[in-house]
């Protein structure tokens, strides 16, 4: 058994433009000053309520809920209008297919919603590659390990048979907390030094480097 569990935004796909747009729109609709794009990119990977809380900790629960719901409706409308742009990073499609063909089990653990993840994977024709899809709809926000634990359970793997791949310190800390090896990618939203400090065994620069690192981690 070899299980590779991937984060989505910032690891498999680059959806930062839409995330920043939807967050700015949500804050504006709630009558609140919008966070900077840099601040928004820093919280990608958290569940939506936790992300809004991190961006604006002084908001009341009611305000947090309003921003969260405005974000969801804005993002959903953008998808339904065909305006959403979540391209796969270079080499990711080929790497996923090669890992799958080589006997790896693949899973996703993401701060996206069930609907958002399903739509994203379907748009790239890759949903059939994954044995487990874990989202923030059914789990506490990262770095809580619940979604990673669920991926292990559904794949029938133990912690020593799995690797977590992500672009944020949230992913690395989640993996470290339950003894899963972690590999960081440098094309996402947190810096390599942060990933190493949070538990990454290594940080890779390309999809090809990631494939090689996975084989070295679980030969």
Tab-separated table of C-alpha atoms in Angstrom:
chain	number	residue	atom	x	y	z
A	1	UNK	CA	0.000	0.000	0.000
A	2	UNK	CA	1.246	3.467	-0.985
A	3	UNK	CA	-1.138	6.366	-0.459
A	4	UNK	CA	-0.538	9.935	-1.659
A	5	UNK	CA	-2.910	12.492	-0.123
A	6	UNK	CA	-2.991	15.844	-1.910
A	7	UNK	CA	-4.167	19.246	-0.874
A	8	UNK	CA	-6.057	20.915	-3.737
A	9	UNK	CA	-5.764	24.735	-3.950
A	10	UNK	CA	-2.117	25.717	-4.267
A	11	UNK	CA	-1.017	22.109	-4.761
A	12	UNK	CA	-3.045	20.581	-7.591
A	13	UNK	CA	-4.734	23.708	-8.957
A	14	UNK	CA	-4.086	27.447	-8.977
A	15	UNK	CA	-7.357	29.079	-7.985
A	16	UNK	CA	-5.941	32.101	-6.185
A	17	UNK	CA	-7.467	34.713	-8.509
A	18	UNK	CA	-10.995	33.445	-7.906
A	19	UNK	CA	-10.426	32.977	-4.171
A	20	UNK	CA	-9.160	36.548	-3.785
A	21	UNK	CA	-12.026	37.926	-5.902
A	22	UNK	CA	-14.699	36.033	-3.967
A	23	UNK	CA	-13.255	37.010	-0.587
A	24	UNK	CA	-13.069	40.698	-1.504
A	25	UNK	CA	-16.655	40.551	-2.792
A	26	UNK	CA	-17.875	38.768	0.349
A	27	UNK	CA	-16.360	41.345	2.690
A	28	UNK	CA	-17.729	44.185	0.561
A	29	UNK	CA	-21.252	42.712	0.551
A	30	UNK	CA	-21.051	42.467	4.344
A	31	UNK	CA	-20.088	46.158	4.506
A	32	UNK	CA	-16.574	45.412	5.724
A	33	UNK	CA	-13.134	46.449	4.427
A	34	UNK	CA	-11.650	43.731	2.250
A	35	UNK	CA	-8.393	41.990	3.223
A	36	UNK	CA	-5.417	42.245	0.893
A	37	UNK	CA	-4.850	39.549	-1.715
A	38	UNK	CA	-1.635	38.612	0.085
A	39	UNK	CA	-3.535	38.035	3.323
A	40	UNK	CA	-6.111	35.904	1.506
A	41	UNK	CA	-3.470	33.743	-0.129
A	42	UNK	CA	-1.972	33.092	3.316
A	43	UNK	CA	-5.175	31.429	4.577
A	44	UNK	CA	-5.930	29.251	1.543
A	45	UNK	CA	-6.274	25.701	2.836
A	46	UNK	CA	-8.249	26.508	5.956
A	47	UNK	CA	-11.962	25.806	6.073
A	48	UNK	CA	-13.969	28.891	5.105
A	49	UNK	CA	-15.169	29.992	8.586
A	50	UNK	CA	-11.645	29.513	9.968
A	51	UNK	CA	-10.196	31.456	7.037
A	52	UNK	CA	-12.546	34.396	7.601
A	53	UNK	CA	-11.747	34.288	11.328
A	54	UNK	CA	-8.016	34.389	10.562
A	55	UNK	CA	-8.476	37.329	8.190
A	56	UNK	CA	-10.693	39.317	10.575
A	57	UNK	CA	-10.521	37.988	14.140
A	58	UNK	CA	-12.524	40.918	15.538
A	59	UNK	CA	-15.687	40.009	13.601
A	60	UNK	CA	-18.683	38.816	15.554
A	61	UNK	CA	-20.004	35.321	14.904
A	62	UNK	CA	-22.859	36.907	12.934
A	63	UNK	CA	-20.480	38.904	10.750
A	64	UNK	CA	-18.257	35.869	10.206
A	65	UNK	CA	-21.297	33.871	9.118
A	66	UNK	CA	-22.397	36.636	6.733
A	67	UNK	CA	-18.989	36.851	5.053
A	68	UNK	CA	-18.811	33.056	4.807
A	69	UNK	CA	-22.219	32.797	3.146
A	70	UNK	CA	-21.530	35.700	0.778
A	71	UNK	CA	-18.269	34.005	-0.225
A	72	UNK	CA	-20.028	30.715	-0.924
A	73	UNK	CA	-22.744	32.324	-3.008
A	74	UNK	CA	-20.256	34.455	-4.968
A	75	UNK	CA	-17.989	31.500	-5.689
A	76	UNK	CA	-20.932	29.312	-6.703
A	77	UNK	CA	-22.301	32.001	-9.051
A	78	UNK	CA	-18.892	32.422	-10.655
A	79	UNK	CA	-18.739	28.668	-11.278
A	80	UNK	CA	-22.274	28.525	-12.693
A	81	UNK	CA	-21.484	31.418	-15.034
A	82	UNK	CA	-18.458	29.538	-16.358
A	83	UNK	CA	-16.052	32.194	-15.111
A	84	UNK	CA	-14.152	30.071	-12.602
A	85	UNK	CA	-10.536	29.417	-13.537
A	86	UNK	CA	-8.758	26.671	-11.566
A	87	UNK	CA	-5.994	25.389	-13.865
A	88	UNK	CA	-3.845	22.449	-12.882
A	89	UNK	CA	-0.236	23.368	-12.224
A	90	UNK	CA	2.276	22.293	-14.867
A	91	UNK	CA	2.838	18.541	-14.977
A	92	UNK	CA	0.214	17.671	-12.356
A	93	UNK	CA	-2.184	15.850	-14.702
A	94	UNK	CA	0.572	13.626	-16.072
A	95	UNK	CA	2.017	12.987	-12.614
A	96	UNK	CA	-1.355	11.903	-11.186
A	97	UNK	CA	-1.963	9.500	-14.059
A	98	UNK	CA	1.527	8.050	-13.747
A	99	UNK	CA	1.217	7.529	-9.996
A	100	UNK	CA	-2.178	5.889	-10.426
A	101	UNK	CA	-0.854	3.599	-13.152
A	102	UNK	CA	2.128	2.757	-10.950
A	103	UNK	CA	-0.030	1.374	-8.158
A	104	UNK	CA	-0.354	4.388	-5.879
A	105	UNK	CA	-3.654	5.071	-4.143
A	106	UNK	CA	-4.554	8.773	-4.408
A	107	UNK	CA	-6.678	10.939	-2.128
A	108	UNK	CA	-7.498	14.606	-1.527
A	109	UNK	CA	-7.726	16.482	1.789
A	110	UNK	CA	-8.819	20.063	1.182
A	111	UNK	CA	-10.448	23.122	2.671
A	112	UNK	CA	-12.788	23.184	-0.324
A	113	UNK	CA	-16.424	22.157	-0.039
A	114	UNK	CA	-17.675	18.825	-1.376
A	115	UNK	CA	-19.345	20.616	-4.274
A	116	UNK	CA	-16.301	22.723	-5.048
A	117	UNK	CA	-13.896	19.794	-5.050
A	118	UNK	CA	-16.192	17.614	-7.149
A	119	UNK	CA	-16.592	20.375	-9.733
A	120	UNK	CA	-12.855	21.072	-9.809
A	121	UNK	CA	-11.861	17.437	-10.346
A	122	UNK	CA	-14.623	16.880	-12.902
A	123	UNK	CA	-13.450	19.885	-14.929
A	124	UNK	CA	-10.042	18.221	-15.262
A	125	UNK	CA	-11.332	14.679	-15.825
A	126	UNK	CA	-9.445	13.364	-12.818
A	127	UNK	CA	-12.160	12.396	-10.310
A	128	UNK	CA	-11.771	8.704	-11.167
A	129	UNK	CA	-8.171	8.676	-9.924
A	130	UNK	CA	-8.976	9.196	-6.240
A	131	UNK	CA	-10.078	6.626	-3.675
A	132	UNK	CA	-10.924	9.216	-1.007
A	133	UNK	CA	-12.059	12.837	-1.143
A	134	UNK	CA	-12.074	14.668	2.188
A	135	UNK	CA	-13.305	18.252	2.509
A	136	UNK	CA	-14.048	20.927	5.081
A	137	UNK	CA	-17.771	20.137	4.806
A	138	UNK	CA	-17.295	17.057	6.969
A	139	UNK	CA	-14.239	17.810	9.080
A	140	UNK	CA	-12.670	20.457	11.304
A	141	UNK	CA	-10.319	22.843	9.554
A	142	UNK	CA	-6.692	21.944	8.988
A	143	UNK	CA	-4.343	21.459	10.792
A	144	UNK	CA	-6.757	19.192	12.687
A	145	UNK	CA	-5.978	15.684	11.345
A	146	UNK	CA	-9.584	14.461	10.924
A	147	UNK	CA	-9.693	14.607	7.137
A	148	UNK	CA	-6.298	12.934	6.790
A	149	UNK	CA	-7.346	10.213	9.221
A	150	UNK	CA	-10.512	9.651	7.173
A	151	UNK	CA	-8.461	9.357	3.969
A	152	UNK	CA	-6.254	6.724	5.611
A	153	UNK	CA	-9.320	4.793	6.758
A	154	UNK	CA	-11.061	4.863	3.377
A	155	UNK	CA	-7.890	3.799	1.555
A	156	UNK	CA	-7.130	1.047	4.092
A	157	UNK	CA	-3.696	2.510	4.806
A	158	UNK	CA	-1.798	3.202	8.002
A	159	UNK	CA	0.207	6.348	8.683
A	160	UNK	CA	3.505	4.748	7.628
A	161	UNK	CA	2.044	3.896	4.212
A	162	UNK	CA	1.001	7.452	3.358
A	163	UNK	CA	2.445	10.798	2.314
A	164	UNK	CA	0.717	14.173	2.582
A	165	UNK	CA	1.487	16.663	-0.189
A	166	UNK	CA	0.638	20.325	0.240
A	167	UNK	CA	1.679	23.929	-0.137
A	168	UNK	CA	0.903	25.297	3.333
A	169	UNK	CA	2.088	24.889	6.893
A	170	UNK	CA	-1.457	23.700	7.701
A	171	UNK	CA	-0.908	20.613	5.531
A	172	UNK	CA	2.482	19.863	7.030
A	173	UNK	CA	1.301	20.275	10.628
A	174	UNK	CA	-1.743	18.081	9.959
A	175	UNK	CA	0.465	15.267	8.671
A	176	UNK	CA	3.038	15.610	11.433
A	177	UNK	CA	0.376	15.385	14.141
A	178	UNK	CA	-0.465	11.769	13.210
A	179	UNK	CA	2.921	10.559	11.975
A	180	UNK	CA	2.324	10.827	8.224
A	181	UNK	CA	5.305	11.856	6.070
A	182	UNK	CA	4.866	15.273	4.463
A	183	UNK	CA	6.233	16.778	1.251
A	184	UNK	CA	5.823	20.473	0.515
A	185	UNK	CA	5.492	22.094	-2.912
A	186	UNK	CA	7.024	25.487	-3.513
A	187	UNK	CA	4.569	26.646	-6.203
A	188	UNK	CA	1.762	27.322	-3.698
A	189	UNK	CA	0.999	29.892	-1.007
A	190	UNK	CA	3.532	29.394	1.824
A	191	UNK	CA	7.304	29.699	1.647
A	192	UNK	CA	9.592	26.617	1.663
A	193	UNK	CA	11.126	27.592	5.011
A	194	UNK	CA	7.658	27.646	6.575
A	195	UNK	CA	6.873	24.214	5.181
A	196	UNK	CA	10.084	22.739	6.565
A	197	UNK	CA	9.510	24.355	9.952
A	198	UNK	CA	5.986	22.889	10.044
A	199	UNK	CA	7.091	19.326	9.344
A	200	UNK	CA	7.884	18.863	5.653
A	201	UNK	CA	10.601	16.288	5.046
A	202	UNK	CA	11.441	18.134	1.845
A	203	UNK	CA	10.060	20.787	-0.513
A	204	UNK	CA	9.962	20.201	-4.267
A	205	UNK	CA	9.996	22.628	-7.189
A	206	UNK	CA	8.226	20.690	-9.962
A	207	UNK	CA	5.696	17.913	-10.456
A	208	UNK	CA	8.483	15.666	-11.730
A	209	UNK	CA	10.474	16.341	-8.563
A	210	UNK	CA	7.367	15.488	-6.532
A	211	UNK	CA	6.898	12.147	-8.276
A	212	UNK	CA	10.534	11.262	-7.585
A	213	UNK	CA	10.273	12.359	-3.941
A	214	UNK	CA	7.193	10.201	-3.425
A	215	UNK	CA	8.975	7.128	-4.749
A	216	UNK	CA	11.946	7.838	-2.490
A	217	UNK	CA	9.701	8.333	0.542
A	218	UNK	CA	7.713	5.115	-0.009
A	219	UNK	CA	9.859	2.978	-2.329
